[in-house]
Amino acid sequence: MNKSIIKTLTLACLCIAGASCSMKEGTRQNTCQRYQYPCILDISVTPEHGMKRVGCFTDAGSWMGFTIPQKDKWINGFCGPFSIDNRVWFAQSAVSVNIDGAEFQPDSISYFPGEVYMSAKSEYGSMEQRMVFASANTALVNIKNNSGEEFSVSGKGWNKDITLKKSNNIITASHPNGETVQITFPQDFDVICNDSNYTATNNSKNTYVAISFYASENELVSGEQKAISLLNNPEPSIKKNNDRWEGYLSKVLRTDMKHEYNRVAVKSVVTLISNWRTHREGLLHDGVIPSHAVNYFIGFWAWDSWRFSAALARFEPELAKNNIRAMFDYQLPDGMIIDCIYTDPAENNARDSKPPLVCWAVDEILKFNKDTAFVKEMYPQLLSYYKWWFNKRDHNKNGMCEFGCTDGTLEAAGWESGMDNAIRFDNCKMLKNANDAWSFDQESVDLNAYLAYECKLLRKFADITGYEFDGPDYSDKVAGYFFNDKMGFFYDRKLPDGKFVQEAACEGYTPFWTRIASQEQMDKALVLLTDTAKFSTYIPFPTAAADNPKCSPNGYWRGPIWLDQTYQAIKGLRNYGYGELADKYTMQVFDRCEGLTGTSPIHENYGTHTGECLQAPHFSWSASHLLMLYEDFGKK
């Protein structure tokens, strides 16, 4: 590994200059790609009481996460586990390593893709710890004792609601919410426990401890023996973890990109996988949440899921498919896909849907994996959802649909657009279509461009599967209907008079991404797209034209950068022959979004004129589109 590269990437972390691809003592395999990306994210947090918003190390779909302790608040063990669903810290550190009489100081720490590492030194010598996830339930900690002294393991800062008990060499930490953590030690540890803590002692030079997390008694019963077996033979699980991560990176990384841009791609993969959650309770399939770091994003959203699956198709296709299945598990009899779903179905939101992009996601799975069986499996449900839009969201039955809701509220209709507070909806009213169906009094260009694209793909899928496409098709009318030739851009139109809503904004990028616009329309729109006062800003392609008096630099959908919209604009330029311009704008995103090539997490949105990080960190949506921007870079 190039040590000069590592030195420039340390920032808030201390990084090691190399690491073994296996956790087996003494082995070194410098070909492992994960170790070329140290400190991929800074997750150094020593948890304090009440802390619920935090980015973690988590993997394999687990519902638990860990952080690395802060240097100035050092605990000699990985912090956690943290319950991602219930936002509960079981301990500051459930597995903390010590030597009697020693005071450990941090030496080096790093978060590699799929692995965290820490070492600390004392007057007796150093201790190294690594953690990987062997499964969704269990994380495996490797402890390397370089001191020659006997060491002990105990918990630090247990949650006051936790109850501890010991059975053989297993410590069980139970929380009243029904979640349980088990810490399993090999038989050569001497383990004692009381009501407040445990102590496990050992003098091995190299050993393992398993930390398991269970959401129910059934999970615990089936998982206990698996943890014991894991400790008896850890190497196959470690190899499986390494092979999985090497597979991810091999499928994604390009050999012709500079290291900083490769880091963006790797960080995007890490972000998506860290937001993977296994099926649990009301979530009937595995899927990806928007952000594990923020409590209100612990569920699956419809158009978020379509975006995540499109990106995951490249390197984790089974998760991509299950992510789609999870949303369709709750498809309503009339074809509607509801907004979002949670572990507790009572919290699901069926007041609205979300923009239709699912056929695009299925097509990406088909493109990268040739999975015609999945297309055939999904086709009837996809077609039903497509038809639902025209049945429930076309107020005047002219073939041009509107965003809306089931309850007649402006709030839910805004949610259905995905652009909750967008400027274009400032003067909207609601129109009743049926008892369970309402529309904005406004036909939206992005919605109809998406539907035109879905229609094209459904016809393609019908040819593949042998099913019949019998849905409405207004694809050839959308571009002409929504393009304002005088203004040279695409706009929504009001009902009933058809007047253009002349608020130039990101919805106008969509026809270029879906390729329904003409070359002439793109050439005219290029005037606005390259205007530095409007869309060609410091970070390009904001959610509203920058010179609009209503534009707000921190206004959620009223001006900031959302990378899905930036991606669609850049991809649109590429679609119509402006490849060099697309590359220029891609570099502006990679170079100017705060912390993107460093150790900062990928955020929900960014400052248009500054590149500053806004809203939720560790955001899957942004990661998905960064990965696609990376993939497209340099293509004509």
XYZ file of C-alpha atoms in Angstrom:
636
model
C 0.000 0.000 0.000
C 1.264 3.477 -0.815
C 2.050 5.084 2.578
C 1.987 8.600 1.165
C -1.605 8.081 0.078
C -2.546 6.819 3.517
C -0.910 9.805 5.179
C -3.056 12.223 3.200
C -6.199 10.303 4.138
C -5.732 10.091 7.905
C -7.518 13.371 8.751
C -9.469 12.671 11.937
C -8.324 9.029 12.040
C -5.016 7.380 12.760
C -4.483 4.820 10.024
C -2.381 1.712 9.778
C -0.125 1.353 6.747
C -1.164 -2.191 5.984
C -3.260 -5.029 7.327
C -3.839 -8.704 6.821
C -6.642 -9.831 4.597
C -7.371 -12.575 7.095
C -7.597 -12.198 10.853
C -5.237 -15.184 11.225
C -2.042 -14.191 12.994
C 0.955 -13.630 10.779
C -0.738 -13.729 7.378
C -0.446 -10.822 4.972
C -2.171 -10.525 1.641
C -1.515 -7.078 0.249
C -3.741 -7.780 -2.745
C -6.848 -7.219 -0.619
C -8.595 -4.131 -1.948
C -10.346 -3.238 1.323
C -7.006 -2.276 2.910
C -6.296 0.263 0.186
C -9.149 2.350 1.640
C -8.350 3.006 5.311
C -10.444 5.418 7.337
C -13.168 5.238 4.718
C -15.460 6.892 7.282
C -14.830 8.596 10.589
C -17.174 6.878 13.067
C -15.257 7.812 16.228
C -17.891 8.311 18.941
C -17.770 7.313 22.583
C -21.486 7.131 23.370
C -23.046 9.126 26.163
C -26.440 8.820 27.835
C -29.325 9.677 25.521
C -27.255 9.692 22.310
C -29.457 8.321 19.510
C -28.168 9.909 16.307
C -24.952 8.197 15.305
C -23.250 6.545 12.341
C -22.041 3.017 13.039
C -20.001 0.147 11.742
C -22.618 -2.416 10.762
C -22.718 -5.030 8.035
C -24.473 -8.100 6.608
C -27.939 -6.706 7.324
C -27.440 -6.575 11.084
C -29.730 -4.561 13.353
C -26.788 -3.723 15.638
C -23.911 -1.322 15.130
C -20.637 -0.267 16.742
C -18.467 2.833 16.816
C -14.764 3.384 17.431
C -14.054 5.236 20.701
C -12.853 8.813 20.582
C -9.179 9.314 21.348
C -9.981 11.814 24.114
C -12.657 9.496 25.588
C -10.847 6.227 25.055
C -12.364 2.874 25.876
C -10.236 -0.104 24.918
C -12.990 -1.804 22.985
C -15.404 -1.094 20.172
C -18.346 0.943 21.445
C -21.753 -0.688 21.528
C -23.642 -2.619 20.490
C -26.265 -0.083 19.464
C -29.806 -1.175 18.549
C -30.459 0.494 15.191
C -34.232 0.019 15.321
C -34.841 0.990 18.957
C -31.925 3.493 19.226
C -30.631 1.897 22.428
C -26.994 1.564 23.485
C -26.579 -1.719 25.351
C -23.257 -0.479 26.723
C -20.548 2.051 26.054
C -18.531 -1.055 25.245
C -19.811 -4.559 25.890
C -16.345 -6.023 25.170
C -13.527 -3.886 26.588
C -10.006 -5.329 26.879
C -7.673 -4.534 29.772
C -4.520 -5.663 31.576
C -4.481 -5.306 35.350
C -2.641 -2.107 36.271
C -2.218 -0.937 32.677
C -3.414 2.339 31.191
C -4.030 1.982 27.483
C -3.638 4.845 25.032
C -4.850 4.730 21.435
C -2.222 3.924 18.866
C -4.034 3.492 15.540
C -7.610 3.101 14.394
C -9.291 2.622 11.044
C -12.581 1.772 9.381
C -11.896 -0.365 6.317
C -14.718 -1.547 4.065
C -16.363 -4.298 6.109
C -13.894 -4.190 9.016
C -12.895 -1.928 11.910
C -9.483 -1.972 13.559
C -7.993 -0.461 16.692
C -4.755 -0.854 18.595
C -3.718 0.625 21.912
C -0.482 0.502 23.850
C 0.498 0.487 27.501
C 3.645 -0.042 29.517
C 3.035 -3.792 29.160
C 2.744 -3.749 25.387
C 0.021 -3.351 22.826
C -3.397 -4.876 22.202
C -4.933 -5.075 18.738
C -8.622 -5.615 18.024
C -10.447 -6.208 14.767
C -14.127 -6.697 14.141
C -16.025 -8.171 11.203
C -19.603 -9.379 10.910
C -19.820 -13.145 10.522
C -23.573 -12.872 9.946
C -26.482 -10.503 10.451
C -26.689 -11.688 14.060
C -23.043 -11.953 15.067
C -19.941 -9.769 15.002
C -16.593 -11.434 15.574
C -13.867 -9.626 17.540
C -10.273 -10.749 17.120
C -8.043 -9.840 20.085
C -4.302 -9.963 19.555
C -2.348 -9.696 22.804
C 1.186 -8.431 22.171
C 1.999 -7.914 25.861
C 2.686 -11.440 27.088
C 0.463 -10.662 30.100
C -2.864 -12.122 31.122
C -5.691 -9.846 30.006
C -9.334 -9.461 30.947
C -12.489 -8.582 29.054
C -15.432 -6.795 30.672
C -18.236 -4.402 29.850
C -18.073 -0.625 30.254
C -21.023 1.680 30.883
C -23.882 -0.799 30.740
C -27.329 0.601 30.008
C -29.201 0.937 33.318
C -32.091 -1.171 31.961
C -29.895 -4.129 31.033
C -30.078 -7.389 32.984
C -26.970 -9.603 32.930
C -26.690 -13.331 33.461
C -24.081 -16.049 32.777
C -24.460 -19.550 31.411
C -21.215 -21.454 30.861
C -19.062 -19.013 28.869
C -21.954 -16.951 27.538
C -23.003 -13.579 28.962
C -26.594 -12.629 28.143
C -27.567 -8.940 28.305
C -31.336 -8.494 28.088
C -33.260 -5.264 27.505
C -36.949 -4.798 28.408
C -37.730 -4.025 24.743
C -37.171 -7.731 23.948
C -33.778 -7.337 22.275
C -30.887 -9.406 23.618
C -27.117 -9.306 23.263
C -25.007 -12.385 23.933
C -21.242 -12.319 24.386
C -19.734 -15.744 23.768
C -16.195 -16.632 24.888
C -14.053 -19.663 23.986
C -13.770 -22.382 26.635
C -10.233 -21.307 27.637
C -11.614 -18.068 29.146
C -12.441 -17.947 32.849
C -15.744 -16.073 33.053
C -17.445 -14.683 36.159
C -20.539 -12.472 36.328
C -22.665 -10.542 38.804
C -25.685 -8.281 38.413
C -23.632 -5.271 37.295
C -20.866 -6.681 35.058
C -18.803 -9.653 34.010
C -15.065 -10.388 33.760
C -13.480 -12.907 31.401
C -9.738 -13.608 31.692
C -7.313 -15.247 29.287
C -3.606 -15.265 28.449
C -3.769 -16.208 24.761
C -1.813 -14.242 22.178
C -4.626 -14.471 19.647
C -8.278 -15.182 20.376
C -11.851 -14.372 19.399
C -15.044 -13.194 21.059
C -18.512 -13.309 19.459
C -21.079 -10.547 20.033
C -24.572 -11.589 18.952
C -27.765 -9.556 18.719
C -31.249 -11.049 18.749
C -34.647 -9.414 18.304
C -36.637 -12.339 19.709
C -36.388 -15.460 21.862
C -36.621 -17.670 18.761
C -33.603 -15.958 17.210
C -31.656 -16.364 20.445
C -32.345 -20.102 20.750
C -31.256 -20.807 17.168
C -28.283 -18.456 17.322
C -26.620 -19.541 20.563
C -25.118 -22.753 19.186
C -24.078 -20.978 15.986
C -21.939 -18.546 18.010
C -20.251 -21.414 19.851
C -19.531 -23.186 16.567
C -18.199 -19.951 15.088
C -15.606 -19.616 17.854
C -14.513 -23.224 17.388
C -13.738 -22.544 13.721
C -13.792 -18.814 12.871
C -11.706 -18.878 9.697
C -14.437 -19.910 7.198
C -16.679 -17.045 8.328
C -13.794 -14.596 8.149
C -12.938 -15.786 4.650
C -16.595 -15.502 3.631
C -16.685 -11.913 4.879
C -13.499 -11.066 3.021
C -14.643 -12.743 -0.191
C -17.933 -10.847 -0.041
C -16.221 -7.475 0.329
C -13.582 -8.274 -2.267
C -16.437 -9.204 -4.577
C -18.204 -5.899 -3.948
C -15.123 -3.828 -4.679
C -14.016 -5.897 -7.677
C -17.412 -5.445 -9.318
C -17.495 -1.690 -8.741
C -13.967 -0.282 -8.948
C -12.418 0.908 -12.198
C -8.703 0.725 -12.967
C -8.725 3.994 -14.908
C -9.917 6.288 -12.083
C -7.770 8.214 -9.671
C -7.612 7.016 -6.077
C -9.743 9.864 -4.693
C -12.625 9.009 -7.017
C -12.246 5.327 -6.200
C -12.732 6.315 -2.564
C -16.052 7.914 -3.501
C -17.165 4.643 -5.075
C -15.967 2.566 -2.119
C -17.635 4.909 0.362
C -20.854 4.597 -1.625
C -20.724 0.801 -1.369
C -19.961 0.996 2.363
C -22.891 3.376 2.871
C -25.379 1.139 1.059
C -24.234 -2.013 2.850
C -24.220 -0.294 6.253
C -27.891 0.544 5.643
C -28.818 -3.036 4.769
C -31.302 -4.528 7.256
C -32.440 -8.156 7.332
C -36.113 -9.068 7.334
C -37.620 -8.535 10.760
C -41.186 -8.400 12.051
C -43.219 -6.331 9.555
C -40.335 -6.107 7.070
C -40.804 -9.413 5.273
C -37.714 -9.218 3.060
C -34.238 -7.775 3.446
C -33.902 -4.193 2.284
C -32.006 -0.930 2.605
C -33.013 1.977 4.812
C -32.207 5.604 3.919
C -29.835 6.115 6.879
C -29.039 4.043 9.969
C -27.711 7.200 11.632
C -31.095 8.940 12.000
C -34.039 7.491 13.919
C -36.767 8.632 11.513
C -35.186 6.763 8.584
C -35.363 3.233 10.004
C -37.785 1.781 7.474
C -38.126 1.215 3.730
C -39.413 3.948 1.383
C -40.700 3.285 -2.120
C -38.721 5.492 -4.506
C -35.707 5.341 -2.198
C -35.845 1.557 -2.563
C -36.008 1.756 -6.349
C -32.875 3.926 -6.365
C -31.020 1.668 -3.943
C -31.851 -1.439 -5.969
C -30.666 0.188 -9.189
C -27.251 0.773 -7.592
C -27.105 -2.561 -5.734
C -27.754 -4.420 -8.993
C -24.076 -3.899 -9.771
C -22.631 -5.723 -6.771
C -25.322 -7.218 -4.478
C -28.159 -8.368 -6.747
C -29.991 -10.573 -4.213
C -30.329 -7.612 -1.865
C -31.445 -5.474 -4.810
C -34.231 -7.951 -5.574
C -35.339 -8.388 -1.969
C -35.361 -4.627 -1.529
C -38.012 -4.437 -4.259
C -39.935 -7.441 -2.962
C -40.142 -5.826 0.493
C -42.158 -2.887 -0.841
C -44.390 -5.091 -3.009
C -45.206 -7.218 0.037
C -47.545 -4.344 0.926
C -48.987 -3.640 -2.525
C -52.693 -2.793 -2.169
C -55.391 -4.641 -4.145
C -55.793 -1.663 -6.514
C -52.066 -1.783 -7.373
C -50.845 1.091 -5.174
C -47.387 0.836 -3.624
C -47.503 2.657 -0.317
C -45.015 5.320 0.746
C -43.071 3.523 3.480
C -43.044 0.445 5.713
C -41.534 -0.357 9.108
C -40.866 -3.256 11.459
C -44.160 -2.292 13.114
C -46.765 -2.262 10.308
C -48.965 0.045 12.394
C -46.467 2.796 11.500
C -46.651 2.208 7.728
C -47.743 5.195 5.656
C -50.409 4.427 3.047
C -51.557 8.032 2.601
C -49.504 8.351 -0.587
C -47.228 6.523 -2.961
C -43.908 7.717 -4.413
C -42.651 8.500 -7.945
C -42.648 5.389 -10.171
C -39.083 4.261 -10.838
C -39.337 0.573 -10.026
C -39.171 -0.745 -13.608
C -35.891 1.138 -13.976
C -34.554 -0.705 -10.915
C -35.746 -4.057 -12.279
C -34.144 -3.253 -15.622
C -30.819 -2.494 -13.920
C -31.007 -5.907 -12.215
C -31.718 -7.455 -15.617
C -28.869 -5.550 -17.285
C -26.206 -6.505 -14.763
C -27.382 -10.029 -13.896
C -29.450 -11.286 -16.888
C -32.099 -12.296 -14.351
C -35.161 -12.890 -16.513
C -36.740 -15.030 -13.759
C -36.986 -11.994 -11.491
C -38.532 -9.937 -14.287
C -41.145 -12.647 -14.807
C -41.801 -12.856 -11.062
C -42.405 -9.137 -10.740
C -44.163 -8.334 -14.026
C -47.830 -8.650 -12.959
C -47.242 -6.479 -9.892
C -45.247 -3.922 -11.871
C -47.994 -3.632 -14.455
C -50.647 -3.301 -11.747
C -48.734 -0.444 -10.121
C -48.272 1.300 -13.474
C -52.003 1.102 -14.226
C -52.821 2.425 -10.738
C -51.367 5.818 -11.613
C -53.746 6.298 -14.531
C -56.709 4.914 -12.598
C -56.204 7.027 -9.459
C -54.021 10.002 -10.420
C -55.327 11.265 -13.762
C -58.035 13.731 -12.773
C -59.303 14.711 -16.218
C -58.416 11.415 -17.937
C -56.203 13.053 -20.548
C -53.338 10.602 -19.993
C -51.229 13.090 -17.999
C -51.071 12.203 -14.308
C -50.791 14.245 -11.124
C -49.206 13.585 -7.756
C -51.766 13.157 -5.006
C -52.815 11.141 -1.976
C -55.547 9.029 -0.439
C -56.702 11.529 2.209
C -57.043 14.835 0.338
C -54.216 16.641 2.159
C -51.583 18.838 0.552
C -49.030 17.374 2.953
C -49.406 13.778 1.755
C -49.577 14.868 -1.899
C -46.264 16.667 -1.434
C -44.805 13.495 0.035
C -46.013 11.505 -2.980
C -43.973 13.736 -5.275
C -40.911 12.962 -3.158
C -40.210 16.706 -3.202
C -42.200 17.619 -0.103
C -41.894 21.422 -0.127
C -40.904 22.110 -3.747
C -41.531 25.643 -5.004
C -43.709 24.380 -7.869
C -46.366 23.216 -5.390
C -46.710 26.521 -3.504
C -50.115 27.350 -5.003
C -51.550 23.874 -5.392
C -55.032 22.784 -4.397
C -56.496 19.294 -4.088
C -58.969 17.722 -6.519
C -61.052 14.660 -5.650
C -60.892 11.727 -8.058
C -62.562 9.100 -5.842
C -63.149 8.466 -2.146
C -59.596 7.112 -1.815
C -57.914 9.202 -4.513
C -57.025 12.879 -4.727
C -54.763 14.823 -7.091
C -52.918 18.106 -7.051
C -54.515 20.535 -9.516
C -51.232 20.234 -11.406
C -49.836 17.736 -13.905
C -46.156 17.074 -13.194
C -43.528 16.655 -15.861
C -41.286 14.361 -13.808
C -44.135 11.984 -12.919
C -45.187 11.616 -16.536
C -41.607 11.286 -17.763
C -41.111 8.468 -15.246
C -44.345 6.817 -16.399
C -43.228 7.046 -20.033
C -39.980 5.314 -19.090
C -41.835 2.667 -17.061
C -44.105 2.050 -20.049
C -41.142 1.509 -22.350
C -39.586 -0.952 -19.900
C -42.853 -2.805 -19.281
C -43.140 -3.390 -23.017
C -39.576 -4.715 -23.002
C -40.356 -6.984 -20.032
C -43.503 -8.264 -21.748
C -41.404 -9.391 -24.714
C -39.015 -11.188 -22.347
C -41.604 -12.874 -20.149
C -44.395 -13.660 -22.571
C -46.854 -11.579 -20.591
C -49.091 -9.081 -22.358
C -48.724 -5.345 -21.853
C -52.246 -3.926 -21.764
C -51.668 -0.626 -19.984
C -52.217 2.908 -21.279
C -49.387 4.460 -23.288
C -49.062 8.225 -23.660
C -45.252 8.158 -23.900
C -45.027 9.978 -27.209
C -47.062 12.930 -25.930
C -45.224 13.762 -22.687
C -42.230 15.714 -23.993
C -44.274 17.940 -26.264
C -46.946 18.527 -23.645
C -44.613 19.744 -20.902
C -41.964 21.621 -22.911
C -42.376 25.394 -22.919
C -40.787 26.318 -26.216
C -40.658 30.015 -25.337
C -38.828 29.350 -22.033
C -36.741 26.504 -23.457
C -37.397 24.137 -20.542
C -39.826 21.602 -19.091
C -42.456 22.712 -16.570
C -45.523 21.364 -14.747
C -48.947 22.453 -16.021
C -52.005 23.568 -14.035
C -55.498 22.160 -14.195
C -57.864 22.994 -15.752
C -56.351 25.653 -18.024
C -52.993 23.996 -18.794
C -50.892 27.046 -17.910
C -47.211 26.356 -17.302
C -45.933 26.609 -13.718
C -42.912 28.678 -14.676
C -40.661 27.837 -11.736
C -37.565 26.365 -13.396
C -36.419 23.489 -11.203
C -35.062 19.955 -11.100
C -38.214 18.246 -12.403
C -37.202 19.684 -15.771
C -34.127 17.409 -15.844
C -36.216 14.225 -15.884
C -37.217 14.051 -19.596
C -33.525 14.144 -20.527
C -32.694 11.322 -18.125
C -35.579 9.187 -19.423
C -34.623 10.080 -23.036
C -38.110 11.169 -24.069
C -36.978 14.714 -24.962
C -35.909 15.578 -28.475
C -32.381 16.663 -29.336
C -33.802 20.081 -30.200
C -35.332 20.372 -26.725
C -32.008 19.486 -25.098
C -30.149 22.001 -27.228
C -32.588 24.735 -26.183
C -32.516 23.725 -22.522
C -28.717 23.840 -22.535
C -28.947 27.620 -22.190
C -30.520 27.274 -18.728
C -28.573 24.163 -17.742
C -25.213 25.889 -18.274
C -26.241 29.262 -16.817
C -24.188 29.814 -13.648
C -26.959 31.972 -12.209
C -29.470 29.139 -12.545
C -28.315 25.511 -12.742
C -24.570 25.513 -13.396
C -23.767 26.361 -9.777
C -20.743 25.521 -7.588
C -22.272 22.093 -7.083
C -24.249 21.682 -10.300
C -27.970 21.211 -10.815
C -29.792 22.332 -7.682
C -33.425 21.550 -6.941
C -34.507 25.061 -7.936
C -32.921 27.655 -10.211
C -30.451 29.517 -8.025
C -31.714 32.943 -9.097
C -35.307 32.215 -8.071
C -36.181 34.605 -5.180
C -37.854 31.641 -3.439
C -34.689 29.543 -3.636
C -33.259 28.752 -0.198
C -29.731 27.390 0.300
C -30.967 25.164 3.146
C -34.546 24.742 1.958
C -34.749 20.956 1.586
C -36.333 20.765 -1.915
C -36.252 24.531 -2.500
C -32.654 24.937 -3.613
C -30.088 22.539 -2.126
C -28.333 19.827 -4.080
C -29.977 16.410 -4.089
C -27.594 14.064 -5.852
C -30.319 12.030 -7.560
C -31.418 15.150 -9.407
C -27.843 16.158 -10.164
C -27.240 12.644 -11.485
C -30.304 12.825 -13.724
C -29.203 16.151 -15.182
C -25.652 14.904 -15.806
C -26.885 11.626 -17.275
C -29.281 13.637 -19.426
C -26.393 15.640 -20.850
C -24.551 12.418 -21.580
C -27.644 10.928 -23.255
C -27.762 13.792 -25.752
C -24.094 13.910 -26.712
C -22.646 16.307 -24.128
C -20.227 13.828 -22.546
C -17.397 16.240 -21.844
C -19.763 18.618 -20.110
C -21.162 15.698 -18.095
C -17.637 14.763 -16.978
C -16.886 18.339 -15.967
C -19.974 18.458 -13.770
C -19.226 15.020 -12.295
C -15.782 16.204 -11.208
C -17.355 19.247 -9.585
C -19.545 16.936 -7.514
C -16.676 14.665 -6.479
C -14.211 17.467 -5.792
C -16.511 19.988 -4.130
C -19.039 18.103 -1.975
C -17.680 18.444 1.536
C -15.671 15.439 2.760
C -16.595 13.202 -0.158
C -13.054 12.079 -0.932
C -12.092 12.232 2.762
C -13.621 10.616 5.841
C -16.964 12.446 6.114
C -20.149 10.444 5.564
C -22.221 10.880 2.439
C -25.133 13.204 3.236
C -28.755 13.535 2.214
C -28.123 16.824 0.410
C -25.480 19.509 -0.020
C -25.159 23.276 -0.145
C -25.530 24.537 -3.704
C -22.987 27.360 -3.369
C -20.682 25.848 -0.743
C -20.836 22.067 -0.997
C -21.490 21.892 2.753
C -23.098 18.765 4.174
C -26.805 19.151 4.952
C -29.375 16.932 6.672
C -28.954 13.184 7.280
C -25.492 11.537 7.097
C -24.741 8.003 5.849
C -27.426 8.454 3.202
C -28.108 5.567 0.797
C -29.890 7.708 -1.793
C -26.876 9.929 -2.405
C -24.516 6.950 -2.320
C -26.525 5.196 -5.050
C -26.222 8.089 -7.462
C -22.573 8.792 -6.690
C -21.880 5.196 -7.662
C -23.693 5.677 -10.969
C -21.910 8.981 -11.639
C -18.620 7.178 -11.010
C -19.587 4.371 -13.381
C -20.608 6.771 -16.167
C -17.580 9.071 -15.937
C -15.704 9.265 -19.233
C -18.428 7.613 -21.276
C -19.494 9.350 -24.452
